[in-house]
Amino acid sequence: MPRFSIVVPSHGVAGRLSLALDSVLAQSFGDFELIPVCDAPDAPAADVVAGYAERDSRVTPVHSPPSDGLAGARNTGLRAAVGGHVLFLDGDDVLVPGALAALDARLEETGEVDVLYVEHERTPWWEGEPANPAAPLLARTPDGAFPPDRAPRLTGVALPAWSALYRRAFLVDQNLAFPGEHYTDIGFGGLVTLRAERVAVLRAVVVRHLLRRQGNRLALPGEHHTELLDQCELVLARAAEQGLSAERLSPLFEQLFAAVLKTAAHPRRLTSGRRAFFRRASALYRRHRPAGHRTPGGSLGVQHRLLASGSYPAFRALRAANRTASRAAALLPRPRGLRTRLRYALGLRLPLDENLVVYCAYWGRGYVCNPAAIHAKARALAPHLRAVLLVEPDAVGSVPPDVEYAVIGSRKYWQVLARAKYLVNNANFADAVVKRPGSVHLQTQHGTPLKTMGADQATYPVVAAATGSIARLLARVDRWDYNLTSNRHSTEMWERAFPSTHETLEYGYPRNDVYCTASAEDVARVRKELGVPDGKKALLYAPTHRDYATGFETGLDLAEFCEAIGDEYVVLLRAHYFYDQGPNRGGGRIIDVTGHRSSEDVCLAADALITDYSSIMFDYANLDRPIVVYADDWDVYRETRGVYFDLMELPPGRVAQTPEELAAVFRDGSWADETATSLRATFRERFCQFDDGRAAERVVRRVLLGEPPESIPPVVPLAERVPAPAATLVRS
């Protein structure tokens, strides 16, 4: 039997789960079992956990459906535990180094106890000083093991479940489990302390609680706050059954109603039913108030007295008086120009147009990428919707004649933004755009992240300087309702890079649908449009942007490269979209396709891809055609830009680091040999999970038509997909 069982619920924290698991497995004390609780075998967290379970036999994952909530996940982990003591660790928290050794040493000092309370550190997600809220409470307790009567203020309800270690036999014998769904820590903590006979404390930080940017889920508005009263009533009723002494009951009562009053006074938590909540709390207060209980002083004491008397109008007036001044300034729209600002403000007062969809791609570059693919599918599945594409003035000419558009900054632009029900973008709308209640913002993204993104860029000075204010970026992220991903890697990285409350849709990228639906005739047509000679192998060279460089530099002499590999090849040069307005760099066997509207067309035309660190490799992999990585400055790029994984350890094909090596892999055929094919197969399994040709349909049905998740077409397995055929290669 292991000394400790560590239960780690993982719902909604796949992007940070590895931090929690690593913090446990790195402990110097190794006598433990680690029980991650995943939603289901195919959930995002399950993919993360599976790797740990393969590498370490102490990791034993179990499953609990999301509908059972945090309480259900913890109870499932508790039932699976076999260790002597149980520690509950949230999936986005970490054990400090030496934590388990400290717990073991403390138990040796105190002997067996039912509960060992510990300190924890609350660490701000971005900046600010860490806090240790448990320290003052534990400082006033006896030094050794003691009965709870000797520390009446240690009620259990003021500490989270992960701020204590529990003897498993005690929990089982007393039939103790996490109650309800919300505020379960209050109910569990109170019941545990009421039943415990022998407890102790460890005055040292054991758990580092990493505060989420989007805040505690309990701070969100909704009817779930009434469950706080359920938990309070459960604990107080149990205390009455035990005949708890007044000395212990009074601090328990105060701590429970401190939480109740905090919720009752918070205007954004209880969006409805505030009066009913107050009345029920008032009845509960009067029924369980200890004899001789003295109300606290100050404003809190006034709230206690109003609650005891059931005077909701007076309580509401007090709450309004204590509220800080105006909050309207933050919502004021700020487009340029007084007239435009007034028109936009007026538009925001009009009802939403339930059938209006606004699309934008790459800050207005045209009818491209995921927004364009979604628009095309919506025409077939939701023809009642009116669509307006936002474009910059110089991109108007590239808009198809049957697509309605609005020039960015124009009067029409602000009109449609003010009233659109749906807003679809692969980047972000302007800061001045207001997220209206009832509107739906879909972030489609425009690639799979190899390089760091969002908040993760903050530690890389060159990138952070170019990105601008991370706070402003995350304010834009807060407008998202849905965020699209094409693989589990993206799901995890977006959660880290863009922490907010949006829902992740693992539907694939709509722009990549064409890689599974295009025919040989489509490929031939595109090659003809681009000027690829018949019978020639087309190599797409697509380098990415360098944050530390100014202007576009290929890093490769393409003329010399073409000369070195023979005349059976031509090169399609596609620079990063930052440089699509530059001069033509083509000529001879080099065809400049940078300005071509569709990167998908260019990929269809290419028999193989040469890239450095561009995200185009993840999209191109859906075609199951050879990919060669030209990594001439990988170390500089990795240190300057930051990356999420080592591309040299997991490449999609052959890797070359000099022009000579790159030419050699094409001369000797290794660019398409068995080794290259095997590397590509492994890469595809990880990064081509959801791109099956039906991503756009899934998005339209779920987001624009509001169909339930269970009715959305499932993802076709990778082995069953048939990618578009290449022009000159025969796929094995």
XYZ file of C-alpha atoms in Angstrom:
732
model
C 0.000 0.000 0.000
C 1.538 3.352 -1.008
C 1.950 6.036 1.612
C -0.010 8.648 -0.390
C -2.723 8.649 -3.039
C -2.789 11.906 -5.003
C -6.051 12.568 -6.849
C -5.880 15.109 -9.691
C -9.129 16.105 -11.489
C -8.323 17.381 -14.972
C -11.489 18.798 -16.548
C -10.766 21.979 -18.487
C -7.056 22.183 -17.602
C -5.390 20.034 -20.262
C -3.017 22.867 -21.147
C -1.638 23.077 -17.595
C -2.140 19.503 -16.435
C 1.441 18.500 -17.191
C 2.650 21.072 -14.641
C 0.648 19.350 -11.900
C 1.709 15.829 -12.898
C 5.360 16.819 -13.260
C 5.327 18.431 -9.812
C 4.165 15.138 -8.284
C 6.462 12.805 -10.212
C 9.474 15.034 -9.464
C 9.016 14.672 -5.686
C 11.982 13.272 -3.767
C 9.581 11.058 -1.762
C 8.409 8.373 -4.174
C 6.011 6.143 -2.217
C 2.760 7.317 -3.798
C 0.190 6.601 -6.475
C -0.925 9.369 -8.814
C -4.578 9.202 -9.918
C -5.454 11.663 -12.700
C -9.229 11.824 -13.236
C -10.089 12.400 -16.910
C -13.446 13.115 -18.530
C -13.234 10.138 -20.888
C -10.586 8.018 -22.654
C -10.710 10.353 -25.671
C -10.736 13.656 -23.742
C -7.900 16.189 -24.225
C -6.499 15.499 -20.752
C -6.520 11.761 -21.416
C -3.984 12.244 -24.202
C -1.707 14.074 -21.782
C -2.154 11.471 -19.045
C -1.613 8.496 -21.361
C 2.015 9.442 -21.930
C 2.662 9.684 -18.206
C 0.995 6.333 -17.532
C 3.202 4.667 -20.140
C 6.356 6.064 -18.565
C 5.533 5.617 -14.854
C 3.590 2.730 -13.314
C 2.560 4.924 -10.372
C 0.218 6.854 -12.682
C -3.205 5.138 -12.735
C -5.809 7.252 -14.577
C -9.550 6.889 -14.001
C -12.525 8.504 -15.685
C -15.430 10.606 -14.475
C -17.876 12.357 -16.840
C -17.905 16.190 -16.844
C -21.546 16.100 -15.771
C -20.436 14.777 -12.372
C -18.432 17.948 -11.801
C -15.428 18.459 -9.560
C -17.078 16.616 -6.669
C -17.745 13.560 -8.829
C -14.189 13.536 -10.163
C -12.710 13.669 -6.670
C -15.058 10.970 -5.403
C -14.122 8.731 -8.343
C -10.444 9.222 -7.543
C -11.073 8.554 -3.862
C -12.831 5.258 -4.623
C -9.870 4.170 -6.750
C -7.271 5.136 -4.113
C -5.455 2.484 -2.076
C -2.884 4.655 -0.283
C -2.786 5.315 3.421
C -3.461 9.041 3.021
C -5.186 11.019 0.282
C -4.211 14.394 -1.118
C -6.469 16.211 -3.588
C -4.613 18.378 -6.090
C -6.399 20.461 -8.715
C -5.199 19.872 -12.260
C -3.777 23.374 -12.630
C -1.993 23.450 -9.251
C 1.411 22.070 -8.295
C 3.098 20.439 -5.319
C 6.084 22.431 -4.142
C 9.428 20.580 -4.197
C 9.816 18.384 -1.121
C 6.103 18.519 -0.283
C 5.558 14.770 0.109
C 8.720 14.356 2.165
C 7.514 17.136 4.478
C 4.105 15.477 4.838
C 5.679 12.130 5.612
C 8.021 13.655 8.205
C 5.166 15.508 9.883
C 3.091 12.315 10.147
C 6.067 10.599 11.762
C 6.114 13.392 14.364
C 2.395 13.490 15.105
C 1.458 9.851 14.643
C -1.666 8.918 12.737
C -4.177 11.738 12.478
C -7.470 11.936 10.627
C -6.556 15.217 8.947
C -3.271 17.048 8.508
C -3.982 20.664 7.556
C -1.268 22.412 5.523
C -0.498 25.850 4.156
C -0.902 26.743 0.494
C 0.300 29.581 -1.690
C -2.012 31.469 -4.043
C 0.061 32.615 -6.999
C -1.284 35.301 -9.380
C -1.384 34.061 -12.958
C 0.439 37.122 -14.309
C 1.910 39.501 -11.773
C 1.527 40.316 -8.103
C 2.727 38.902 -4.812
C 1.827 35.327 -3.789
C -0.376 35.005 -0.697
C -0.622 32.349 2.002
C -4.189 32.665 3.372
C -3.961 29.512 5.494
C -0.946 30.670 7.508
C -2.779 32.970 9.989
C -5.392 30.303 10.670
C -2.888 27.497 11.265
C -0.560 29.703 13.314
C -2.985 29.711 16.262
C -3.256 25.926 16.562
C -1.454 23.541 18.990
C 1.937 22.200 17.986
C 1.263 18.447 18.058
C -1.757 16.293 17.316
C -4.938 17.581 18.974
C -8.723 17.147 18.979
C -10.650 19.809 16.984
C -12.093 21.202 20.233
C -8.689 22.734 20.988
C -8.731 24.840 17.795
C -12.374 25.917 17.347
C -11.591 28.336 14.498
C -10.172 25.476 12.437
C -13.585 24.587 11.058
C -12.518 23.215 7.680
C -14.864 25.464 5.694
C -12.308 28.238 5.218
C -9.707 25.964 3.616
C -9.868 24.345 0.157
C -9.760 20.565 -0.086
C -6.181 20.650 -1.370
C -4.979 22.395 1.793
C -5.178 19.188 3.829
C -4.065 15.555 3.810
C -6.706 12.987 4.787
C -6.350 9.504 6.286
C -8.115 7.329 3.765
C -9.484 4.838 6.311
C -11.057 7.744 8.213
C -12.855 8.982 5.092
C -14.056 5.478 4.247
C -15.177 4.608 7.795
C -17.081 7.875 8.151
C -18.550 7.543 4.632
C -17.246 11.010 3.778
C -17.403 12.192 0.172
C -17.598 15.485 -1.665
C -21.228 16.647 -1.659
C -23.159 18.423 -4.390
C -21.564 20.001 -7.419
C -20.668 23.585 -6.513
C -19.113 24.896 -3.287
C -18.214 21.292 -2.563
C -15.048 22.273 -0.644
C -17.161 24.061 1.963
C -19.411 21.068 2.518
C -16.599 18.523 2.503
C -14.283 20.586 4.706
C -16.986 21.215 7.282
C -18.121 17.575 7.450
C -14.552 16.285 7.722
C -13.694 18.546 10.656
C -16.954 17.692 12.430
C -16.151 13.956 12.240
C -12.417 14.142 12.904
C -11.132 13.119 16.347
C -7.426 13.805 15.956
C -5.901 16.452 13.675
C -2.589 18.237 13.207
C -1.117 21.034 11.117
C 1.977 21.481 8.984
C 3.061 25.116 8.962
C 4.678 24.956 5.542
C 3.433 25.491 2.001
C 2.614 22.189 0.321
C 0.473 23.249 -2.641
C 1.015 26.195 -4.951
C -2.400 27.236 -6.255
C -2.017 28.885 -9.660
C -4.832 31.387 -10.013
C -6.620 31.218 -13.343
C -6.833 34.411 -15.368
C -10.528 33.777 -15.940
C -10.984 33.496 -12.193
C -12.661 30.926 -10.014
C -15.583 29.179 -11.678
C -17.651 29.971 -8.590
C -17.335 33.677 -9.361
C -19.299 33.318 -12.599
C -22.949 34.428 -12.575
C -25.662 31.803 -12.414
C -28.137 29.834 -10.366
C -25.401 27.548 -9.026
C -24.766 30.033 -6.196
C -27.879 28.737 -4.440
C -25.859 25.558 -3.811
C -23.814 27.545 -1.316
C -26.885 27.554 0.909
C -27.269 23.799 0.391
C -23.711 23.216 1.605
C -24.150 25.547 4.583
C -27.385 23.836 5.579
C -25.759 20.404 5.276
C -22.860 21.348 7.566
C -24.991 23.217 10.118
C -27.549 20.393 10.276
C -24.759 17.876 10.901
C -23.323 20.126 13.594
C -26.747 20.301 15.279
C -27.077 16.510 15.165
C -23.704 16.170 16.896
C -24.645 18.720 19.527
C -21.572 20.764 18.652
C -20.465 23.000 21.487
C -21.179 26.718 21.263
C -17.442 27.357 21.327
C -17.009 25.452 18.053
C -20.372 26.277 16.516
C -19.948 30.046 16.671
C -16.810 30.286 14.440
C -18.290 27.675 12.097
C -21.452 29.785 11.786
C -19.469 32.996 11.200
C -17.270 31.498 8.491
C -20.193 29.965 6.625
C -22.218 33.161 6.644
C -19.216 35.244 5.660
C -19.318 33.270 2.397
C -23.098 33.681 2.139
C -22.976 37.449 2.630
C -20.135 37.801 0.148
C -22.285 36.113 -2.497
C -25.463 37.974 -1.556
C -23.658 41.316 -1.829
C -22.033 40.535 -5.193
C -24.201 42.056 -7.943
C -22.806 39.959 -10.780
C -23.008 36.531 -9.183
C -26.748 36.435 -8.605
C -28.175 37.787 -11.824
C -31.673 36.700 -10.759
C -33.339 35.330 -7.652
C -31.424 37.616 -5.277
C -34.441 38.197 -3.066
C -35.173 34.440 -2.846
C -31.524 33.751 -2.032
C -31.593 36.383 0.719
C -34.831 35.069 2.226
C -33.592 31.505 2.357
C -30.279 32.638 3.833
C -32.164 34.663 6.417
C -34.246 31.656 7.486
C -31.105 29.530 7.673
C -29.373 32.207 9.738
C -32.159 32.400 12.293
C -32.555 28.619 12.541
C -28.894 27.879 13.231
C -27.641 31.018 15.001
C -25.816 29.861 18.138
C -27.218 30.955 21.472
C -25.487 34.100 22.676
C -23.813 34.656 19.294
C -22.260 38.125 19.033
C -22.427 39.765 15.638
C -19.192 41.264 14.309
C -18.663 45.012 14.192
C -18.625 47.454 11.318
C -20.332 47.016 7.960
C -20.198 43.224 8.244
C -22.119 43.421 11.508
C -24.784 45.565 9.831
C -25.152 42.913 7.135
C -25.522 40.220 9.813
C -28.290 42.153 11.511
C -30.115 42.804 8.244
C -29.873 39.136 7.353
C -31.195 38.132 10.766
C -34.149 40.484 10.389
C -34.840 39.435 6.795
C -34.750 43.050 5.574
C -33.827 42.641 1.917
C -34.637 46.247 0.819
C -32.275 47.637 3.442
C -29.599 45.101 2.524
C -29.910 46.021 -1.137
C -29.629 49.728 -0.307
C -26.486 49.055 1.755
C -24.981 47.059 -1.075
C -25.628 49.911 -3.515
C -24.112 52.430 -1.121
C -20.927 50.398 -0.773
C -20.530 49.878 -4.498
C -17.813 51.898 -6.181
C -18.651 54.671 -8.658
C -19.544 54.373 -12.288
C -18.541 51.394 -14.459
C -19.893 52.752 -17.748
C -16.660 54.347 -18.993
C -15.061 50.970 -19.637
C -17.873 50.048 -22.031
C -17.732 53.229 -24.108
C -16.878 52.382 -27.719
C -13.894 54.285 -29.111
C -13.754 54.170 -32.896
C -12.057 57.176 -34.440
C -14.137 60.201 -35.311
C -17.000 61.669 -33.355
C -19.650 60.881 -35.952
C -18.517 57.297 -36.335
C -18.398 56.881 -32.571
C -21.932 58.164 -32.196
C -23.233 55.963 -35.017
C -21.584 52.904 -33.475
C -22.972 53.743 -30.042
C -26.429 54.077 -31.588
C -26.042 50.780 -33.403
C -25.195 49.071 -30.116
C -28.573 50.182 -28.761
C -30.463 48.535 -31.612
C -31.465 44.853 -31.460
C -29.005 42.270 -32.722
C -29.631 41.098 -36.268
C -30.114 37.366 -35.667
C -29.293 36.538 -39.294
C -26.181 38.687 -39.753
C -22.703 37.116 -39.819
C -19.536 39.216 -40.055
C -16.357 37.541 -41.331
C -12.790 38.795 -41.268
C -9.443 37.122 -42.036
C -5.890 38.293 -41.396
C -6.954 41.808 -40.395
C -8.904 42.327 -43.606
C -6.606 40.777 -46.226
C -9.482 39.245 -48.189
C -11.679 36.203 -48.718
C -9.307 33.561 -47.356
C -8.568 30.988 -44.672
C -11.050 29.497 -42.204
C -13.565 32.382 -42.336
C -13.906 31.986 -46.109
C -14.371 28.212 -45.821
C -17.032 28.653 -43.149
C -18.783 31.293 -45.264
C -18.861 28.950 -48.267
C -20.351 26.092 -46.252
C -22.882 28.406 -44.573
C -24.204 29.348 -48.004
C -25.240 25.723 -48.478
C -26.366 24.835 -44.958
C -27.691 28.187 -43.716
C -28.759 30.203 -46.790
C -30.985 32.444 -44.647
C -27.927 34.098 -43.101
C -26.595 37.358 -44.508
C -22.797 37.465 -44.607
C -20.557 40.534 -44.740
C -16.790 40.257 -45.203
C -14.563 42.957 -43.666
C -11.625 43.973 -45.871
C -8.971 46.645 -46.136
C -9.373 49.056 -49.086
C -6.530 47.480 -51.072
C -8.101 43.996 -50.744
C -11.482 44.903 -52.242
C -10.409 43.740 -55.693
C -9.756 40.208 -54.432
C -13.254 39.730 -53.011
C -15.420 37.387 -55.161
C -18.171 39.332 -56.934
C -20.970 37.468 -55.123
C -19.615 38.191 -51.628
C -20.904 41.260 -49.773
C -18.165 43.279 -48.072
C -17.522 46.348 -45.944
C -14.291 48.326 -45.964
C -12.657 48.453 -42.544
C -13.259 51.813 -40.872
C -16.217 52.724 -43.060
C -19.709 53.575 -41.872
C -20.992 50.175 -43.018
C -18.155 48.470 -41.150
C -19.265 49.889 -37.800
C -22.935 49.305 -38.606
C -22.548 45.578 -39.195
C -20.174 45.154 -36.251
C -22.697 46.819 -33.959
C -25.604 44.578 -34.923
C -24.176 41.228 -36.057
C -25.261 38.167 -34.112
C -22.185 36.214 -35.270
C -18.615 37.464 -35.647
C -16.044 35.133 -37.203
C -12.333 35.942 -37.349
C -9.007 34.138 -37.639
C -7.216 36.985 -35.837
C -8.946 39.571 -33.632
C -11.373 42.404 -34.143
C -10.324 45.949 -33.246
C -10.109 46.893 -29.580
C -13.045 49.270 -30.006
C -15.436 46.443 -30.909
C -17.846 45.795 -28.028
C -18.883 42.245 -27.145
C -22.659 42.531 -26.959
C -24.751 40.196 -24.789
C -26.213 37.563 -27.061
C -23.618 37.938 -29.803
C -21.414 34.970 -30.684
C -17.710 35.410 -31.402
C -15.902 32.533 -33.117
C -12.107 32.544 -33.194
C -10.976 30.164 -35.935
C -7.182 30.644 -35.565
C -4.968 30.376 -38.645
C -2.461 27.669 -37.815
C -1.143 25.094 -35.381
C 1.293 26.646 -32.880
C 4.925 25.633 -32.999
C 6.084 29.068 -31.858
C 4.794 30.602 -28.631
C 1.609 32.621 -28.809
C -0.480 34.974 -26.679
C 0.463 35.216 -23.020
C 3.338 32.764 -23.544
C 5.162 35.394 -25.612
C 5.682 37.627 -22.588
C 9.005 36.022 -21.615
C 10.546 36.615 -25.053
C 11.452 40.332 -25.225
C 11.732 40.663 -29.008
C 8.353 39.031 -29.567
C 6.655 40.768 -26.652
C 7.745 44.158 -27.965
C 6.215 43.414 -31.367
C 3.033 41.975 -29.863
C 2.242 44.999 -27.726
C 0.219 44.952 -24.552
C -0.541 41.407 -23.437
C -3.331 42.814 -21.273
C -5.009 44.364 -24.318
C -4.558 41.143 -26.245
C -6.270 39.155 -23.515
C -9.082 41.702 -23.349
C -9.729 40.829 -26.993
C -9.566 37.132 -26.135
C -12.274 37.658 -23.523
C -14.721 38.399 -26.358
C -14.406 34.863 -27.760
C -17.260 32.431 -27.244
C -15.663 29.605 -29.248
C -12.099 28.800 -30.208
C -11.356 26.340 -33.002
C -8.553 23.751 -32.938
C -7.331 21.145 -35.406
C -5.502 18.852 -32.977
C -5.078 18.170 -29.273
C -1.722 19.917 -29.230
C -3.467 23.138 -30.259
C -6.188 22.596 -27.666
C -3.584 22.450 -24.913
C -1.433 25.316 -26.188
C -4.363 27.683 -26.828
C -5.547 27.082 -23.267
C -2.161 28.265 -22.019
C -1.707 31.096 -24.488
C -5.245 32.497 -24.376
C -6.648 31.834 -20.895
C -10.305 32.796 -20.806
C -13.780 31.278 -20.505
C -14.486 30.442 -24.159
C -15.412 26.935 -25.315
C -12.934 24.941 -27.387
C -14.282 23.246 -30.517
C -12.118 20.317 -31.629
C -13.641 20.353 -35.114
C -10.598 20.847 -37.363
C -9.774 23.814 -39.602
C -12.398 24.454 -42.306
C -9.762 25.744 -44.737
C -8.164 22.286 -44.660
C -11.342 20.513 -45.789
C -10.190 20.853 -49.381
C -7.240 18.549 -48.711
C -9.716 15.688 -48.347
C -12.250 16.793 -50.961
C -10.173 18.031 -53.924
C -9.854 15.817 -56.997
C -7.032 15.217 -59.453
C -8.782 17.647 -61.811
C -8.694 20.335 -59.090
C -4.968 19.780 -58.613
C -4.319 20.001 -62.361
C -6.367 23.196 -62.636
C -4.447 24.922 -59.828
C -1.061 23.901 -61.234
C -2.059 25.373 -64.581
C -3.174 28.636 -62.939
C 0.160 28.915 -61.133
C 2.190 28.147 -64.231
C 3.668 24.820 -63.160
C 5.002 23.057 -66.278
C 3.542 19.645 -67.075
C 5.565 16.750 -65.715
C 7.633 18.883 -63.340
C 7.762 18.202 -59.611
C 6.706 21.354 -57.772
C 8.460 22.054 -54.471
C 6.681 24.609 -52.294
C 9.211 26.680 -50.339
C 7.372 28.505 -47.511
C 9.639 30.075 -44.872
C 8.143 31.792 -41.850
C 8.605 35.264 -40.422
C 11.595 36.008 -38.175
C 10.810 38.392 -35.315
C 14.486 39.282 -35.040
C 14.903 40.116 -38.769
C 13.755 43.110 -40.778
C 12.175 42.447 -44.144
C 11.936 39.196 -46.051
C 14.991 37.013 -46.465
C 14.683 33.452 -47.762
C 17.838 32.221 -46.040
C 18.354 30.112 -49.144
C 19.664 30.952 -52.602
C 16.856 29.424 -54.629
C 18.622 29.763 -57.975
C 21.630 27.796 -56.693
C 19.301 25.288 -55.061
C 17.444 24.682 -58.334
C 20.709 24.254 -60.165
C 21.903 21.711 -57.580
C 18.813 19.466 -57.616
C 18.273 19.115 -61.365
C 15.774 20.342 -63.899
C 12.964 17.929 -62.978
C 11.927 20.383 -60.212
C 10.432 23.853 -60.031
C 10.108 25.886 -56.824
C 6.947 27.653 -55.711
C 8.075 30.481 -53.426
C 5.510 31.584 -50.859
C 6.779 34.177 -48.391
C 5.035 34.807 -45.084
C 1.855 36.854 -45.541
C 3.540 39.814 -43.853
C 5.486 40.257 -47.107
C 2.848 39.572 -49.749
C 3.091 43.168 -51.020
C 6.751 42.882 -51.905
C 8.245 42.742 -55.424
C 8.064 39.584 -57.491
C 10.926 37.284 -56.613
C 10.295 34.713 -59.353
C 11.962 33.919 -62.619
C 12.949 30.785 -64.513
C 12.279 27.724 -62.389
C 11.215 29.855 -59.409
C 7.517 30.758 -59.404
C 6.579 33.424 -56.846
C 3.149 32.522 -55.427
C 3.294 34.827 -52.386
C 0.483 36.991 -53.674
C -1.803 34.103 -54.598
C -5.015 34.386 -52.619
C -5.270 30.788 -51.408
C -2.493 28.979 -49.562
C -4.629 25.850 -49.876
C -4.429 26.017 -53.685
C -0.679 26.424 -53.508
C -0.383 23.381 -51.255
C -2.558 21.301 -53.591
C -0.246 22.197 -56.480
C 2.936 21.189 -54.651
C 4.349 17.682 -54.733
C 6.414 18.370 -51.615
C 6.929 21.117 -49.040
C 10.147 22.741 -47.899
C 9.718 24.946 -44.860
C 11.550 26.012 -41.755
C 9.211 26.595 -38.792
C 6.056 27.764 -40.560
C 2.732 26.390 -39.390
C 1.990 25.516 -43.008
C 3.695 22.170 -42.315
C 0.794 21.104 -40.090
C -1.763 21.896 -42.780
C 0.277 20.382 -45.597
C 0.685 17.150 -43.617
C -3.011 16.500 -44.257
C -2.066 15.827 -47.900
C 0.336 13.072 -46.804
C 3.001 14.347 -49.174
C 6.723 14.694 -48.356
C 7.887 17.545 -46.105
C 11.497 18.651 -45.655
C 12.496 20.989 -42.844
C 15.254 23.473 -43.637
C 16.418 24.484 -40.145
C 19.454 26.663 -40.723
C 18.864 28.836 -37.619
C 16.811 26.599 -35.311
C 18.752 27.445 -32.139
C 18.401 31.200 -32.707
C 14.709 30.902 -33.584
C 13.967 28.686 -30.571
C 15.696 30.997 -28.110
C 14.355 34.225 -29.609
C 10.795 33.259 -30.510
C 10.140 30.396 -28.103
C 8.593 27.093 -29.215
C 6.151 24.581 -27.760
C 8.072 21.460 -28.766
C 11.423 20.511 -30.258
C 10.836 20.228 -33.993
C 14.175 18.487 -34.397
C 12.912 15.680 -32.156
C 9.549 15.396 -33.933
C 10.006 16.496 -37.560
C 7.469 15.780 -40.301
C 10.198 14.437 -42.574
C 13.880 14.866 -43.393
C 15.779 17.774 -41.789
C 18.542 19.798 -43.447
C 20.584 22.556 -41.832
C 22.697 23.776 -44.755
C 21.935 24.431 -48.433
C 24.180 21.505 -49.345
C 22.258 19.112 -47.072
C 18.958 20.345 -48.476
C 20.044 19.780 -52.067
C 21.395 16.349 -51.148
C 18.077 15.007 -49.817
C 16.501 15.759 -53.210
C 19.373 14.401 -55.277
C 19.517 11.072 -53.406
C 15.744 10.655 -53.048
C 15.730 10.572 -49.240
C 13.116 13.365 -49.173
C 10.521 10.700 -50.029
C 12.051 7.455 -48.732
C 10.757 5.085 -46.044
C 12.329 7.038 -43.202
C 10.724 10.262 -44.380
C 7.397 8.462 -44.746
C 7.631 7.031 -41.224
C 8.432 10.433 -39.729
C 5.492 11.952 -41.566
C 3.114 9.233 -40.346
C 4.041 9.928 -36.714
C 3.668 13.665 -37.283
C 0.242 13.195 -38.898
C -1.052 11.108 -36.008
C -0.306 13.945 -33.622
C -1.214 16.985 -35.690
C -3.846 15.886 -38.246
C -6.398 14.598 -35.770
C -9.511 16.574 -36.708
C -8.971 17.748 -40.314
C -11.139 15.208 -42.123
C -12.923 17.315 -44.735
C -16.007 18.111 -42.634
C -14.704 20.822 -40.295
C -16.685 23.631 -41.935
C -19.896 21.625 -41.697
C -19.338 20.989 -37.996
C -18.698 24.687 -37.330
C -21.750 25.878 -39.251
C -24.053 23.369 -37.595
C -22.834 24.046 -34.072
C -22.163 27.799 -34.108
C -24.393 29.296 -36.792
C -27.306 26.852 -36.628
C -27.090 26.145 -32.899
C -27.295 22.363 -33.211
C -26.411 20.402 -30.040
C -22.916 18.871 -29.757
C -24.236 15.315 -29.897
C -25.712 15.896 -33.362
C -22.479 17.182 -34.913
C -20.835 14.773 -37.413
C -17.978 12.876 -35.742
C -14.399 13.128 -36.979
C -13.430 10.536 -39.586
C -10.435 8.465 -38.349
C -7.120 9.358 -39.967
C -6.690 5.902 -41.520
C -10.018 6.221 -43.363
C -9.309 9.563 -45.039
C -8.229 9.846 -48.669
C -6.178 13.011 -49.268
C -6.225 14.830 -52.584
C -3.855 13.163 -55.073
C -0.512 14.697 -55.951
C 0.249 15.483 -59.562
C 3.522 13.569 -59.978
C 3.794 11.310 -56.901
C 2.201 7.943 -56.229
C 1.224 7.576 -52.564
C 1.994 4.223 -50.970
